[in-house]
């Protein structure tokens, strides 16, 4: 009897120990089963579309299938676990076109910045490169990025200085008639400039230096003021059969006499023309004719020698300058002159006046003259 009780007691102890071991296992299984069948909440971000989805699924790919978000072959997603809510971010493939150095490159992006994309592609930018889109811009599907290369060079070139045209009145010409006294000649300007090119096309030009190579020669045009005097109309009469009707003869060119009236910046010539001057200086004047040694019928500026075309020092009086010349004693009036010629001995405050004959040159000799620079 005693041995029987011992056997029962020993058997009961084994049963208790087994139950004690099995109970934790059962609890763990129950906890795992509860976790496996618990619902999970996901915040899904697909570009501009945001979806909140609750499901028993734990695999993000299964979650996206349940929501109906289809992924392309190169679309990807990332997950961010959270307390209570997990995040799934879908990154769609973006096709980006990059134009660089005349070549077109098609690449794939997933919403990174332009700067990050270029770094990932090992496209290193230099100071001369210009990107068409700010580097901080987020990429999007269909974006086109152009990388242009600038080039800065220093260029030397010749620019044209256009001549101006001045007009004077001539009572010997018919009213409205024009006569070119001095043809205009463009000047030349030697320039140095900093030029910036973008992909071979000029985008800016900054002039650094300008040096006059040749001064322009202004054109001088005479405008006629002469009007023919017509006799007043009278009652028509029958002219004699032997006498043809006549018209009044043209008025002859008036003879210029007297002296000019000069003062307060205005010159009134003996023939009534009114000129304006900006300053007056004294020059020593000589006379020359195209038959003199070393002279031809052409001036240094390419015009014909004639009265009014005088020789000057171009460094003192630029070619094309218009003047009115009168001797200091007022006994000789050369009149309107234009600087068109030069001479080896004509330096500084020296001028050489052209005359039509050697006799006139001899009569003029050497005189000190007042030179009025016309406005």
mmCIF file of C-alpha atoms in Angstrom, residues 55-288:
data_model
loop_
_atom_site.group_PDB
_atom_site.id
_atom_site.type_symbol
_atom_site.label_atom_id
_atom_site.label_comp_id
_atom_site.label_asym_id
_atom_site.label_seq_id
_atom_site.Cartn_x
_atom_site.Cartn_y
_atom_site.Cartn_z
ATOM 1 C CA UNK A 55 -4.850 45.404 -43.070
ATOM 2 C CA UNK A 56 -3.703 42.147 -41.489
ATOM 3 C CA UNK A 57 -0.915 41.983 -44.114
ATOM 4 C CA UNK A 58 2.611 42.729 -43.013
ATOM 5 C CA UNK A 59 4.409 42.588 -46.370
ATOM 6 C CA UNK A 60 4.495 46.128 -47.977
ATOM 7 C CA UNK A 61 4.185 44.617 -51.451
ATOM 8 C CA UNK A 62 0.965 42.840 -50.377
ATOM 9 C CA UNK A 63 -0.305 46.103 -48.862
ATOM 10 C CA UNK A 64 0.245 47.945 -52.146
ATOM 11 C CA UNK A 65 -1.557 45.164 -54.021
ATOM 12 C CA UNK A 66 -4.535 45.448 -51.665
ATOM 13 C CA UNK A 67 -4.708 49.217 -52.282
ATOM 14 C CA UNK A 68 -4.451 48.711 -56.037
ATOM 15 C CA UNK A 69 -1.181 50.582 -56.582
ATOM 16 C CA UNK A 70 0.609 48.931 -59.476
ATOM 17 C CA UNK A 71 4.362 49.356 -59.715
ATOM 18 C CA UNK A 72 6.230 49.581 -62.981
ATOM 19 C CA UNK A 73 9.267 47.506 -63.758
ATOM 20 C CA UNK A 74 11.629 50.210 -62.461
ATOM 21 C CA UNK A 75 9.362 51.734 -59.777
ATOM 22 C CA UNK A 76 10.530 51.283 -56.188
ATOM 23 C CA UNK A 77 9.193 51.890 -52.690
ATOM 24 C CA UNK A 78 10.658 52.487 -49.243
ATOM 25 C CA UNK A 79 9.181 51.698 -45.822
ATOM 26 C CA UNK A 80 9.448 53.540 -42.529
ATOM 27 C CA UNK A 81 8.175 51.576 -39.503
ATOM 28 C CA UNK A 82 6.325 53.586 -36.890
ATOM 29 C CA UNK A 83 4.378 53.210 -33.656
ATOM 30 C CA UNK A 84 0.836 52.412 -34.691
ATOM 31 C CA UNK A 85 1.305 53.658 -38.282
ATOM 32 C CA UNK A 86 3.972 52.623 -40.772
ATOM 33 C CA UNK A 87 4.841 54.630 -43.902
ATOM 34 C CA UNK A 88 5.264 53.294 -47.422
ATOM 35 C CA UNK A 89 6.663 55.783 -49.976
ATOM 36 C CA UNK A 90 6.326 54.860 -53.650
ATOM 37 C CA UNK A 91 9.016 56.286 -55.923
ATOM 38 C CA UNK A 92 8.006 56.255 -59.555
ATOM 39 C CA UNK A 93 10.598 56.143 -62.325
ATOM 40 C CA UNK A 94 11.220 59.564 -63.892
ATOM 41 C CA UNK A 95 12.731 59.907 -67.347
ATOM 42 C CA UNK A 96 15.092 62.901 -67.420
ATOM 43 C CA UNK A 97 16.800 64.294 -70.559
ATOM 44 C CA UNK A 98 20.195 65.970 -70.105
ATOM 45 C CA UNK A 99 21.757 67.969 -72.957
ATOM 46 C CA UNK A 100 25.445 68.544 -72.368
ATOM 47 C CA UNK A 101 28.263 69.337 -74.781
ATOM 48 C CA UNK A 102 26.005 68.851 -77.800
ATOM 49 C CA UNK A 103 25.031 65.336 -76.667
ATOM 50 C CA UNK A 104 21.670 64.117 -75.339
ATOM 51 C CA UNK A 105 21.567 61.731 -72.379
ATOM 52 C CA UNK A 106 18.378 59.988 -71.108
ATOM 53 C CA UNK A 107 18.581 58.972 -67.433
ATOM 54 C CA UNK A 108 16.283 57.741 -64.654
ATOM 55 C CA UNK A 109 15.585 59.624 -61.435
ATOM 56 C CA UNK A 110 13.305 59.110 -58.429
ATOM 57 C CA UNK A 111 12.581 62.650 -57.301
ATOM 58 C CA UNK A 112 16.036 63.782 -56.209
ATOM 59 C CA UNK A 113 17.396 67.302 -56.713
ATOM 60 C CA UNK A 114 19.072 68.328 -59.968
ATOM 61 C CA UNK A 115 22.366 68.769 -58.109
ATOM 62 C CA UNK A 116 22.107 65.246 -56.615
ATOM 63 C CA UNK A 117 21.273 63.775 -60.018
ATOM 64 C CA UNK A 118 24.297 65.413 -61.681
ATOM 65 C CA UNK A 119 26.580 64.256 -58.859
ATOM 66 C CA UNK A 120 25.221 60.701 -59.139
ATOM 67 C CA UNK A 121 25.973 60.769 -62.872
ATOM 68 C CA UNK A 122 29.485 62.193 -62.193
ATOM 69 C CA UNK A 123 28.749 65.291 -64.270
ATOM 70 C CA UNK A 124 31.142 67.784 -62.658
ATOM 71 C CA UNK A 125 30.275 71.426 -63.322
ATOM 72 C CA UNK A 126 32.870 74.155 -63.860
ATOM 73 C CA UNK A 127 32.641 77.926 -63.433
ATOM 74 C CA UNK A 128 32.011 78.261 -67.171
ATOM 75 C CA UNK A 129 28.956 75.937 -67.089
ATOM 76 C CA UNK A 130 25.414 77.310 -66.925
ATOM 77 C CA UNK A 131 22.551 74.963 -65.903
ATOM 78 C CA UNK A 132 19.115 75.804 -67.299
ATOM 79 C CA UNK A 133 17.328 74.735 -64.059
ATOM 80 C CA UNK A 134 18.276 75.689 -60.466
ATOM 81 C CA UNK A 135 20.294 72.921 -58.830
ATOM 82 C CA UNK A 136 17.906 72.767 -55.853
ATOM 83 C CA UNK A 137 14.910 71.858 -58.078
ATOM 84 C CA UNK A 138 13.305 68.424 -57.530
ATOM 85 C CA UNK A 139 13.274 66.302 -60.658
ATOM 86 C CA UNK A 140 10.037 65.291 -62.351
ATOM 87 C CA UNK A 141 9.121 63.008 -65.208
ATOM 88 C CA UNK A 142 9.900 64.540 -68.602
ATOM 89 C CA UNK A 143 12.296 67.178 -67.208
ATOM 90 C CA UNK A 144 14.915 68.503 -69.634
ATOM 91 C CA UNK A 145 18.174 69.850 -68.221
ATOM 92 C CA UNK A 146 20.540 71.806 -70.481
ATOM 93 C CA UNK A 147 24.129 72.412 -69.425
ATOM 94 C CA UNK A 148 25.659 75.221 -71.493
ATOM 95 C CA UNK A 149 29.328 76.093 -71.649
ATOM 96 C CA UNK A 150 30.391 79.772 -71.631
ATOM 97 C CA UNK A 151 33.637 81.095 -73.062
ATOM 98 C CA UNK A 152 35.213 84.493 -72.408
ATOM 99 C CA UNK A 153 37.712 85.945 -74.882
ATOM 100 C CA UNK A 154 39.329 89.321 -75.559
ATOM 101 C CA UNK A 155 38.844 90.529 -79.127
ATOM 102 C CA UNK A 156 40.343 93.411 -81.116
ATOM 103 C CA UNK A 157 38.349 94.807 -84.032
ATOM 104 C CA UNK A 158 37.895 97.962 -86.116
ATOM 105 C CA UNK A 159 34.659 99.901 -85.744
ATOM 106 C CA UNK A 160 33.339 102.626 -88.058
ATOM 107 C CA UNK A 161 33.004 106.227 -86.905
ATOM 108 C CA UNK A 162 30.208 107.583 -89.120
ATOM 109 C CA UNK A 163 30.741 111.029 -90.588
ATOM 110 C CA UNK A 164 28.262 113.826 -90.075
ATOM 111 C CA UNK A 165 26.777 116.113 -92.688
ATOM 112 C CA UNK A 166 26.765 119.867 -92.264
ATOM 113 C CA UNK A 167 24.885 122.309 -94.481
ATOM 114 C CA UNK A 168 25.609 125.865 -95.564
ATOM 115 C CA UNK A 169 23.594 128.270 -97.677
ATOM 116 C CA UNK A 170 24.717 129.274 -101.170
ATOM 117 C CA UNK A 171 22.846 132.125 -102.903
ATOM 118 C CA UNK A 172 24.448 131.191 -106.243
ATOM 119 C CA UNK A 173 22.475 127.901 -106.358
ATOM 120 C CA UNK A 174 18.778 127.658 -107.117
ATOM 121 C CA UNK A 175 16.552 127.376 -104.076
ATOM 122 C CA UNK A 176 16.458 123.797 -102.804
ATOM 123 C CA UNK A 177 19.370 122.691 -104.997
ATOM 124 C CA UNK A 178 22.163 120.908 -103.146
ATOM 125 C CA UNK A 179 25.834 120.655 -104.011
ATOM 126 C CA UNK A 180 28.339 118.484 -102.185
ATOM 127 C CA UNK A 181 31.337 120.595 -101.317
ATOM 128 C CA UNK A 182 33.128 117.973 -99.256
ATOM 129 C CA UNK A 183 32.309 114.258 -99.526
ATOM 130 C CA UNK A 184 31.971 112.531 -96.158
ATOM 131 C CA UNK A 185 34.489 109.864 -95.152
ATOM 132 C CA UNK A 186 33.909 107.461 -92.258
ATOM 133 C CA UNK A 187 36.548 107.269 -89.576
ATOM 134 C CA UNK A 188 37.994 104.135 -87.987
ATOM 135 C CA UNK A 189 38.067 103.146 -84.318
ATOM 136 C CA UNK A 190 40.323 100.350 -83.041
ATOM 137 C CA UNK A 191 38.512 98.624 -80.177
ATOM 138 C CA UNK A 192 39.405 95.957 -77.640
ATOM 139 C CA UNK A 193 36.475 94.202 -75.959
ATOM 140 C CA UNK A 194 35.759 91.346 -73.558
ATOM 141 C CA UNK A 195 33.251 89.058 -75.303
ATOM 142 C CA UNK A 196 31.289 86.248 -73.617
ATOM 143 C CA UNK A 197 29.968 83.383 -75.763
ATOM 144 C CA UNK A 198 27.353 80.830 -74.684
ATOM 145 C CA UNK A 199 27.487 77.653 -76.758
ATOM 146 C CA UNK A 200 29.229 79.627 -79.492
ATOM 147 C CA UNK A 201 26.743 82.545 -79.512
ATOM 148 C CA UNK A 202 27.689 85.991 -78.220
ATOM 149 C CA UNK A 203 25.706 87.029 -75.139
ATOM 150 C CA UNK A 204 27.644 90.081 -73.930
ATOM 151 C CA UNK A 205 30.361 92.485 -75.059
ATOM 152 C CA UNK A 206 32.239 94.945 -72.830
ATOM 153 C CA UNK A 207 34.480 97.483 -74.573
ATOM 154 C CA UNK A 208 37.815 97.854 -72.757
ATOM 155 C CA UNK A 209 39.726 100.342 -74.951
ATOM 156 C CA UNK A 210 38.997 102.579 -77.954
ATOM 157 C CA UNK A 211 41.668 104.271 -80.087
ATOM 158 C CA UNK A 212 40.893 106.499 -83.069
ATOM 159 C CA UNK A 213 42.811 105.250 -86.119
ATOM 160 C CA UNK A 214 41.324 107.722 -88.595
ATOM 161 C CA UNK A 215 39.165 110.738 -87.885
ATOM 162 C CA UNK A 216 35.924 110.995 -89.887
ATOM 163 C CA UNK A 217 35.665 113.720 -92.519
ATOM 164 C CA UNK A 218 32.323 115.438 -92.286
ATOM 165 C CA UNK A 219 30.383 116.020 -95.475
ATOM 166 C CA UNK A 220 29.689 119.634 -96.365
ATOM 167 C CA UNK A 221 26.647 120.313 -98.533
ATOM 168 C CA UNK A 222 25.681 123.701 -99.945
ATOM 169 C CA UNK A 223 21.951 124.406 -100.158
ATOM 170 C CA UNK A 224 20.800 126.947 -102.720
ATOM 171 C CA UNK A 225 18.782 129.980 -101.704
ATOM 172 C CA UNK A 226 18.544 131.793 -105.069
ATOM 173 C CA UNK A 227 14.995 132.413 -106.322
ATOM 174 C CA UNK A 228 14.216 133.768 -109.758
ATOM 175 C CA UNK A 229 12.222 136.986 -109.688
ATOM 176 C CA UNK A 230 9.083 136.728 -111.843
ATOM 177 C CA UNK A 231 7.427 139.909 -113.083
ATOM 178 C CA UNK A 232 3.908 140.425 -111.692
ATOM 179 C CA UNK A 233 1.079 139.246 -113.893
ATOM 180 C CA UNK A 234 -0.738 141.893 -115.937
ATOM 181 C CA UNK A 235 -3.812 141.825 -118.061
ATOM 182 C CA UNK A 236 -3.140 139.490 -120.964
ATOM 183 C CA UNK A 237 -2.602 141.337 -124.192
ATOM 184 C CA UNK A 238 -2.262 140.014 -127.663
ATOM 185 C CA UNK A 239 1.464 140.136 -128.435
ATOM 186 C CA UNK A 240 2.501 141.537 -131.776
ATOM 187 C CA UNK A 241 2.758 138.912 -134.430
ATOM 188 C CA UNK A 242 6.412 139.708 -134.955
ATOM 189 C CA UNK A 243 7.389 139.620 -131.250
ATOM 190 C CA UNK A 244 7.594 136.408 -129.182
ATOM 191 C CA UNK A 245 6.702 136.529 -125.446
ATOM 192 C CA UNK A 246 9.709 136.925 -123.196
ATOM 193 C CA UNK A 247 10.483 135.964 -119.536
ATOM 194 C CA UNK A 248 12.512 138.098 -117.180
ATOM 195 C CA UNK A 249 16.206 137.256 -117.278
ATOM 196 C CA UNK A 250 17.593 135.347 -114.263
ATOM 197 C CA UNK A 251 19.072 137.538 -111.578
ATOM 198 C CA UNK A 252 22.876 137.437 -111.781
ATOM 199 C CA UNK A 253 24.894 136.188 -108.854
ATOM 200 C CA UNK A 254 25.203 139.094 -106.456
ATOM 201 C CA UNK A 255 28.647 140.552 -105.991
ATOM 202 C CA UNK A 256 30.004 140.183 -102.494
ATOM 203 C CA UNK A 257 31.370 143.431 -101.068
ATOM 204 C CA UNK A 258 32.055 144.777 -97.607
ATOM 205 C CA UNK A 259 33.265 143.019 -94.488
ATOM 206 C CA UNK A 260 31.656 140.395 -92.244
ATOM 207 C CA UNK A 261 30.070 141.407 -88.953
ATOM 208 C CA UNK A 262 31.480 139.190 -86.204
ATOM 209 C CA UNK A 263 30.589 139.066 -82.508
ATOM 210 C CA UNK A 264 28.807 137.166 -79.742
ATOM 211 C CA UNK A 265 29.267 133.844 -81.513
ATOM 212 C CA UNK A 266 27.606 134.978 -84.747
ATOM 213 C CA UNK A 267 29.141 135.828 -88.131
ATOM 214 C CA UNK A 268 27.081 137.688 -90.711
ATOM 215 C CA UNK A 269 28.901 137.374 -94.037
ATOM 216 C CA UNK A 270 28.933 140.140 -96.639
ATOM 217 C CA UNK A 271 26.373 138.208 -98.716
ATOM 218 C CA UNK A 272 23.973 137.958 -95.740
ATOM 219 C CA UNK A 273 24.634 134.405 -94.615
ATOM 220 C CA UNK A 274 24.514 133.929 -90.842
ATOM 221 C CA UNK A 275 27.007 131.519 -89.260
ATOM 222 C CA UNK A 276 27.656 130.544 -85.651
ATOM 223 C CA UNK A 277 31.055 129.857 -84.126
ATOM 224 C CA UNK A 278 32.096 128.197 -80.878
ATOM 225 C CA UNK A 279 35.615 129.629 -80.432
ATOM 226 C CA UNK A 280 38.272 131.706 -82.172
ATOM 227 C CA UNK A 281 42.065 131.181 -82.307
ATOM 228 C CA UNK A 282 44.991 132.886 -84.046
ATOM 229 C CA UNK A 283 46.932 130.895 -86.657
ATOM 230 C CA UNK A 284 49.807 131.748 -88.997
ATOM 231 C CA UNK A 285 48.545 131.236 -92.548
ATOM 232 C CA UNK A 286 50.467 130.572 -95.757
ATOM 233 C CA UNK A 287 49.204 129.924 -99.304
ATOM 234 C CA UNK A 288 49.642 126.997 -101.708
#
